[in-house]
Coordinates of C-alpha atoms and ligand atoms in Angstrom, one line a residue:
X10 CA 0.0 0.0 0.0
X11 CA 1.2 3.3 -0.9
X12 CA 0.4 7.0 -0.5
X13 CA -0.8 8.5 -4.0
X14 CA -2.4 11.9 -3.0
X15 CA -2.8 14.1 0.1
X16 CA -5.6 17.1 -0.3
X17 CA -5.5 19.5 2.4
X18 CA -8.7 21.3 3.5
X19 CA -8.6 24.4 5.5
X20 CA -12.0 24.8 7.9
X21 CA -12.9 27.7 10.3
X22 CA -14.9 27.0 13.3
X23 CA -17.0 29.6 15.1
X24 CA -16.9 29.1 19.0
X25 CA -20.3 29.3 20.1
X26 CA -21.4 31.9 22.8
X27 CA -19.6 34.5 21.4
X28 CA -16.1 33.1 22.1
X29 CA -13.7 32.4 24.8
X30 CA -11.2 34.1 27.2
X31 CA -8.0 32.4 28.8
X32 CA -5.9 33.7 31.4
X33 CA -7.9 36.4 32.4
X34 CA -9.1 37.8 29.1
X35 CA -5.5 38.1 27.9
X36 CA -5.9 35.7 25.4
X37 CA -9.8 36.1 23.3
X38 CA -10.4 33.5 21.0
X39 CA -14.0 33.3 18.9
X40 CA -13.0 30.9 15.7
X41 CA -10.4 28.5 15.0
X42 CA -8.7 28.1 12.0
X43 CA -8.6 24.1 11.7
X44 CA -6.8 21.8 9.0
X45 CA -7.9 18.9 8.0
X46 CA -6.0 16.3 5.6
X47 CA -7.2 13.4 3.5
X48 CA -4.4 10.8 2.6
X49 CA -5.2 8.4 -0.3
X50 CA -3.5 5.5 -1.4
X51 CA -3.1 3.0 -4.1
X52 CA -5.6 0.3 -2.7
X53 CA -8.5 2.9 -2.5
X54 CA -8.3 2.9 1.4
X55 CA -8.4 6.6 3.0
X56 CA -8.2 8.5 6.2
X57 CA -8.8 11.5 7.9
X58 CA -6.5 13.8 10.7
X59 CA -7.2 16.7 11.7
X60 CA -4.6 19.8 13.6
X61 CA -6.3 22.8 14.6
X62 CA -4.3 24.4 17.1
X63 CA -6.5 26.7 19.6
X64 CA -5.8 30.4 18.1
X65 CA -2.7 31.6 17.2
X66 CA -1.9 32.9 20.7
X67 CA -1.8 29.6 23.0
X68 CA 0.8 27.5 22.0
X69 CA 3.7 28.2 19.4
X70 CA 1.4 26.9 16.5
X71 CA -1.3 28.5 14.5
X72 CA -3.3 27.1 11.1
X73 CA -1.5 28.7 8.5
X74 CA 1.7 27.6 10.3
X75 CA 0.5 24.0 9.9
X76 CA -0.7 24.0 6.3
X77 CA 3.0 25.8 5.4
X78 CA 4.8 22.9 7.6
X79 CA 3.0 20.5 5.5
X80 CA 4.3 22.0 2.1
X81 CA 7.6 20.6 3.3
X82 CA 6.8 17.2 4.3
X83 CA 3.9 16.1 2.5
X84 CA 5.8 16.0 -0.7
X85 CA 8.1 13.5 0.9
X86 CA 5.3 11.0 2.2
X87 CA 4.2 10.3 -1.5
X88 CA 4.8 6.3 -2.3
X89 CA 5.3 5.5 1.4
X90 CA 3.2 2.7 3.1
X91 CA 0.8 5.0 5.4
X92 CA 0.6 1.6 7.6
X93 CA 4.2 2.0 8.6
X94 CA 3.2 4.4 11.2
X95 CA 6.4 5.1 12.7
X96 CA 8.2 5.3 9.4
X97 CA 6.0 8.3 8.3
X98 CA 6.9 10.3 11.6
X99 CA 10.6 9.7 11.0
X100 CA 10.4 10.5 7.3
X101 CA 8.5 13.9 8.6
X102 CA 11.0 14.8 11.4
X103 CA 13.6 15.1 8.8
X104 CA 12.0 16.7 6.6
X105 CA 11.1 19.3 9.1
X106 CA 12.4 19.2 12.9
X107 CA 9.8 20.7 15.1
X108 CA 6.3 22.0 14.0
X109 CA 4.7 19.0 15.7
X110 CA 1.3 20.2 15.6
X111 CA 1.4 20.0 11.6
X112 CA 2.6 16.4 11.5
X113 CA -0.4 15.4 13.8
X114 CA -3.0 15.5 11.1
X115 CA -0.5 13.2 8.6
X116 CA -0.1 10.8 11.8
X117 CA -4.0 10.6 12.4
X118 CA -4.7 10.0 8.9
X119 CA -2.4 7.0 8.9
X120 CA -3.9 5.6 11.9
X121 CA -7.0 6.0 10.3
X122 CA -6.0 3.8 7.2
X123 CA -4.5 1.6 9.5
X124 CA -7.0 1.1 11.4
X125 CA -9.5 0.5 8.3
X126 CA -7.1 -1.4 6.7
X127 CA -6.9 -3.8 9.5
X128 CA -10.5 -3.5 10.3
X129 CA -10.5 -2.4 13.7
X130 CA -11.1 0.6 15.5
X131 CA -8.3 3.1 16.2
X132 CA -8.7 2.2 20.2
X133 CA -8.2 -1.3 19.5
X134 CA -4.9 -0.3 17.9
X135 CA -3.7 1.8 20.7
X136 CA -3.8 -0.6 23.5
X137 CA -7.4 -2.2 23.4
X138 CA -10.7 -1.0 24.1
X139 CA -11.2 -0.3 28.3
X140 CA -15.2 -1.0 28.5
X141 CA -17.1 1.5 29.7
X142 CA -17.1 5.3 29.1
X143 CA -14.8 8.2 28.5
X144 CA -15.4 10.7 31.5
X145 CA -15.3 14.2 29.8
X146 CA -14.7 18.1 31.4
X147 CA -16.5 20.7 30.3
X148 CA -14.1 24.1 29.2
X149 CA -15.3 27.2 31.1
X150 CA -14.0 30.6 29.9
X151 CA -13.0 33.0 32.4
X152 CA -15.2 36.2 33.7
X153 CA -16.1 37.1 36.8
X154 CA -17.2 35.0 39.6
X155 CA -20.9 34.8 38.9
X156 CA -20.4 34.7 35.3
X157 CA -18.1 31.4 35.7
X158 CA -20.5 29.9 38.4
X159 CA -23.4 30.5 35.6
X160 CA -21.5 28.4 32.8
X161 CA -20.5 26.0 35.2
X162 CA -24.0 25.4 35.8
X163 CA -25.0 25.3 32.2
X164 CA -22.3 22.8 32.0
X165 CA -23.5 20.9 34.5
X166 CA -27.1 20.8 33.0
X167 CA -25.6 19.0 29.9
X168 CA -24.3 16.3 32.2
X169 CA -20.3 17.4 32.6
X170 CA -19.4 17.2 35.9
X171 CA -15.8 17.7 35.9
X172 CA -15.0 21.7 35.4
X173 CA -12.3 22.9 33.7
X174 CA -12.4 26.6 34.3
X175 CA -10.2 29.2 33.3
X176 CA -8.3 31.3 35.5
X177 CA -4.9 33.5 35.6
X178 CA -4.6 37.3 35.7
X179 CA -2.5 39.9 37.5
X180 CA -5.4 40.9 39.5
X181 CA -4.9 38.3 42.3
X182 CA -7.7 39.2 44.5
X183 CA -9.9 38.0 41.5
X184 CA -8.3 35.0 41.2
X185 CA -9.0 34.1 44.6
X186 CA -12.2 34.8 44.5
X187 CA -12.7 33.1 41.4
X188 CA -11.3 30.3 43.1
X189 CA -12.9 30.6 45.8
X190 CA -16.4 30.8 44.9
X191 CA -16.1 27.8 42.6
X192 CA -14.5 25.6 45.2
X193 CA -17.9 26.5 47.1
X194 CA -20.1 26.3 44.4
X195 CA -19.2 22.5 43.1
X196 CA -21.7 20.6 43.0
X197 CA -22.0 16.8 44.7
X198 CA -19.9 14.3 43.0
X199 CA -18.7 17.5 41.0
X200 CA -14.7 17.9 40.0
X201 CA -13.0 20.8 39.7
X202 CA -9.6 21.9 37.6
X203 CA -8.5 25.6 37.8
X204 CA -6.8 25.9 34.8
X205 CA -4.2 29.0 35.0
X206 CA -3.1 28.6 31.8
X207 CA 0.4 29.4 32.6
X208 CA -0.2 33.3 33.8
X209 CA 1.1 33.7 37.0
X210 CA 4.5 34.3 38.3
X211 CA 5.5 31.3 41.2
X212 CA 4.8 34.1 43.9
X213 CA 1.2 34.5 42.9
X214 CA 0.6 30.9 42.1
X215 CA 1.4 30.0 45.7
X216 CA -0.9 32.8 47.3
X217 CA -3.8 31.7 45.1
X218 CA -3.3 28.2 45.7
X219 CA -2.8 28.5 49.6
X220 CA -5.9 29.9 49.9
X221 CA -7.7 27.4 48.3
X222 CA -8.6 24.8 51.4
X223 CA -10.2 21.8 49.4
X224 CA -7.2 19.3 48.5
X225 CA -9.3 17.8 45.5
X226 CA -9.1 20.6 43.3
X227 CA -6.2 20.9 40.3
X228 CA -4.3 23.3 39.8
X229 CA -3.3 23.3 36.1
X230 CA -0.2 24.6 34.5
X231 CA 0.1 27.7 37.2
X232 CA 3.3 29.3 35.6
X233 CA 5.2 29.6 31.8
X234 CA 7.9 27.3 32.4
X235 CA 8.9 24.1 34.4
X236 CA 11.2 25.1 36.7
X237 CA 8.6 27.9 38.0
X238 CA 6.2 25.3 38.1
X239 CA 8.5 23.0 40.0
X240 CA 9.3 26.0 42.6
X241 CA 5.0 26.1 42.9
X242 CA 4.9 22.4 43.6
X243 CA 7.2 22.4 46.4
X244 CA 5.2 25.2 48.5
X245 CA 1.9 24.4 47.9
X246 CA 0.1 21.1 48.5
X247 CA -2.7 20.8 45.6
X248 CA -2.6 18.1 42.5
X249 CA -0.9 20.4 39.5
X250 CA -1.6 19.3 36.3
X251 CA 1.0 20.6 33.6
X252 CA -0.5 21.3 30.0
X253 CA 1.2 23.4 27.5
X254 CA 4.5 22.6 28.9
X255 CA 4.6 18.9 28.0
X256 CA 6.0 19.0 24.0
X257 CA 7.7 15.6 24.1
X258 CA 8.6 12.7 26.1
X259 CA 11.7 14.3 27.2
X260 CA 9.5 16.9 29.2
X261 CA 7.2 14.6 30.9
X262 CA 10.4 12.5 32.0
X263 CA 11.7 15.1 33.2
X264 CA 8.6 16.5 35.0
X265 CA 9.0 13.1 36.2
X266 CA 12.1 13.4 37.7
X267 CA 11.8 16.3 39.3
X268 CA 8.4 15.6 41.0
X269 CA 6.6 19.2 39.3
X270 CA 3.4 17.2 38.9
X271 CA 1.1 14.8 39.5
X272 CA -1.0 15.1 36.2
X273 CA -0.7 16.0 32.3
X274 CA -2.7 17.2 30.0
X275 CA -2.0 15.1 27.0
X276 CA -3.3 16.9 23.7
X277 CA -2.4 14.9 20.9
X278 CA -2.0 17.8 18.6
X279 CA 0.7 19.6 20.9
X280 CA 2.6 16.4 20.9
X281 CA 2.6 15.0 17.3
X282 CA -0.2 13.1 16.9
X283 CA -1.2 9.7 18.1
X284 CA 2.5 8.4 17.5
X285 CA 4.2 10.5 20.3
X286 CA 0.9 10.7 22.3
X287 CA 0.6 6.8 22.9
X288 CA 4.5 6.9 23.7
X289 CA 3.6 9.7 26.2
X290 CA 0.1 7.8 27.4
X291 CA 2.7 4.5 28.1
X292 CA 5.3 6.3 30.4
X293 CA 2.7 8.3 32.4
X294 CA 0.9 4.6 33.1
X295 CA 4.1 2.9 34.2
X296 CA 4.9 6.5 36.5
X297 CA 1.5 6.5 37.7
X298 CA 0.8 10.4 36.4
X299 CA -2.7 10.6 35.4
X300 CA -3.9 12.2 32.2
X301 CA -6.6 14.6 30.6
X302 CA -6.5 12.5 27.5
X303 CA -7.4 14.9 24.6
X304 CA -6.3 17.5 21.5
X305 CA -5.8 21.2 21.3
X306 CA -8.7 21.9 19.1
X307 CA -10.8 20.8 16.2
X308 CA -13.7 19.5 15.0
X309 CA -15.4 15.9 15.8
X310 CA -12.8 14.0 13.8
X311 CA -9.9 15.6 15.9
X312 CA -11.8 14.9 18.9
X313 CA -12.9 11.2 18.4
X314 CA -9.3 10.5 17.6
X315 CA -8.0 11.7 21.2
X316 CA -11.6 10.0 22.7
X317 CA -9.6 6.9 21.3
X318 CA -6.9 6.9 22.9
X319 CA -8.6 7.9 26.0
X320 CA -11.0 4.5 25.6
X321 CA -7.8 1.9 25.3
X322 CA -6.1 4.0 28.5
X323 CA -7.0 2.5 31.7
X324 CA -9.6 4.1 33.6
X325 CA -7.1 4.4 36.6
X326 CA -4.7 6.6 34.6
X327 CA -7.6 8.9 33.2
X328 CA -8.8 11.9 34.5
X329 CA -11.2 13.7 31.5
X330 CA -11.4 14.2 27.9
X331 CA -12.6 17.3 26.5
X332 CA -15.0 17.9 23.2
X333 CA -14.0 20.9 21.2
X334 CA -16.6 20.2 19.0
X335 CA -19.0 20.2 21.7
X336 CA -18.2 24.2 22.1
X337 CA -18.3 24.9 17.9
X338 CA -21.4 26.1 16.2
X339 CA -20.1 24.1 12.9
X340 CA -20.4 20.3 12.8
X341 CA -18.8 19.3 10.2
X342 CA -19.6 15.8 10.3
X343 CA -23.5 15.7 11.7
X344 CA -24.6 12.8 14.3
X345 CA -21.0 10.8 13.7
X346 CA -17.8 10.3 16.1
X347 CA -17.1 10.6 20.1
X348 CA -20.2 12.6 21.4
X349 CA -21.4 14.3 24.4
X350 CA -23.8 11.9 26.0
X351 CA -24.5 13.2 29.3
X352 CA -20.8 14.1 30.1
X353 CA -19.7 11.1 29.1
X354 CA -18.8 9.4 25.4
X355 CA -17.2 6.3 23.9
X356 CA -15.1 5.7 21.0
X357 CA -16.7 4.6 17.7
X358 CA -16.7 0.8 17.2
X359 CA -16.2 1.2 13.0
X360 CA -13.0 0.8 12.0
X361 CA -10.1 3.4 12.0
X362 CA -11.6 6.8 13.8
X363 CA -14.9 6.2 12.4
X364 CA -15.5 9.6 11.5
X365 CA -15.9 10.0 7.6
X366 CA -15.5 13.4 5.9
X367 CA -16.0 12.1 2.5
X368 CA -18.9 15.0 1.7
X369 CA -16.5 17.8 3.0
X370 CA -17.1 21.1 0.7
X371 CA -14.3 20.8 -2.0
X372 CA -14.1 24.4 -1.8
X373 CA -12.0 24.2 1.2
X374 CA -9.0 22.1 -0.6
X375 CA -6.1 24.2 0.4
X376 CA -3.3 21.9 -1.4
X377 CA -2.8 18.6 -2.9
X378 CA 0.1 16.8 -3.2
X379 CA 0.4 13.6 -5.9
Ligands
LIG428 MG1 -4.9 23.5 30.0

């Protein structure tokens, strides 16, 4: 089997609501710029992947980064076997070092064929299906007290009961409070994550987080780099969760070592696709760190990829998924993949991600390669 053609499609998604606020309102986000790639090969088998990093201001990555990144490697994957999973991702780390977020689409595509090729779905592949559901966290954008208590109860009507909510400004006395009244406000059997998104400095990460009296609540990714993070972790008692600073295996390891955390946010996108993810996924079981298993962004097919992965990780090791497609106005693949079932999902049992784009508009081809 062979790789004869790969069309990239470029797809903008509308947050609904308005949009979305990180880190205080420093970071305002109200449509993603996704990209979504269709590899084809000489048996007539195809698959999907999807990269859609979340704006251009989160994360060293934005769209039309990772539709330029594939002009240089996609050229180089034609006549390749897209089984040969691990081949592809050396053949695009040469090509191009870095840009990981780009190569993720390639990687899910292949999985995809894979998986169809093979006639199993993707979670089979990865490890084996664990029976039962995929917990999921809702994503609550940050605003004032009340306004965050509000969406956490309209995320709690749709069944979520794990909160993600977004904190992390210079205005500390908010932040408390914001923390604060949310700790308060959970509801039973509720979970909580207060997701800093990296804004604060170590000596305003300890303040918030010593005030905070319940134990159970994360703290995720309080400060930009490791070794702030690592300064956080030995003054303050509450599970942190890193995020944005886990790239590779190299940085969980070294997390690892050094005892920063007791979570990660795995998003499959941020690491390389499913390739590096799984890789990650392995070491964080046999370290016992547990794991938001999901991707930076995207729509449904992105999402049922990561819900994947989640569904053959075992339960002890997972924390929550999260749907970005569950926050988008645009569905770009109606009544198909991992959905929202009363804050929980599964992964598809058709084979590969079983999520099939095949009537996307042709209008949004961005490139082919053949
Ligand atoms: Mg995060």
């Amino acid at each position: 089997m062979k790789i004869r053609q790969i069309s990239v499609f470029q797809v903008d998604l509308t947050l609904a609501g308005g949009g979305y606020y990180l880190s205080g309102g420093r970071l305002f986000f109200d449509r993603l710029d996704s990209t979504i790639v269709r590899v084809e090969t000489d048996d007539g088998v195809h698959g999907w992947g999807e990269s859609c990093p979340w704006g251009a201001t989160y994360l060293p990555a934005h769209g039309k980064g990772a539709r330029a990144a594939m002009d240089e490697f996609a050229p180089r994957l034609l006549g390749m076997d897209p089984r040969r999973i691990d081949r592809i991702n050396e053949a695009m780390d040469v090509a191009l070092p870095g840009h990981n977020y780009a190569k993720s689409a390639i990687d899910m595509a292949c999985w995809d064929i894979l998986g169809k090729h093979a006639g199993l779905s993707l979670c089979e592949l990865l490890g084996g299906r664990v029976e039962g559901p995929v917990i999921l966290h809702s994503s609550i954008s940050t605003g004032t007290p009340e306004q965050m208590l509000a969406n956490v109860d309209n995320a709690a009507s749709r069944g979520y009961r794990i909160h993600s909510c977004k904190i992390g400004g210079e205005d500390i006395a908010l932040d408390r409070a914001r923390a604060q009244a949310l700790a308060a406000h959970l509801p039973d059997a509720g979970a909580l994550t207060l997701d800093v998104n990296r804004a604060w400095l170590p000596d305003q990460a300890i303040q918030v987080m010593n005030a905070v009296e319940d134990r159970s609540i994360y703290f995720e990714q309080p400060c930009e780099t490791l070794d702030e993070c690592l300064h956080v972790r030995r003054l303050t008692s509450n599970p942190i969760i890193l995020d944005e600073n886990i790239h590779t295996i190299h940085d969980i390891a070294h997390a690892w070592r050094s005892r920063i955390c007791e979570a990660i946010g795995l998003k499959v996108g941020r690491v390389g696709g499913l390739t590096k993810a799984r890789k990650i996924r392995d070491f964080c079981v046999a370290m016992g760190i547990r794991m938001n298993i999901e991707d930076t962004g995207g729509t449904v097919l992105a999402d049922t990829a990561a819900v994947h992965l989640a569904q053959s990780t075992s339960t002890t090791h997972r924390r929550a998924t999260w749907l970005c497609h569950d926050m988008c106005d645009d569905d770009i693949a109606p009544g198909q993949g991992a959905r929202n079932a009363g804050g929980e999902t599964s992964a598809p049992e058709l084979p590969g991600i079983g999520v099939d784009l095949d009537g996307i508009e042709p209008g949004l081809l961005a490139a082919a390669y053949r």
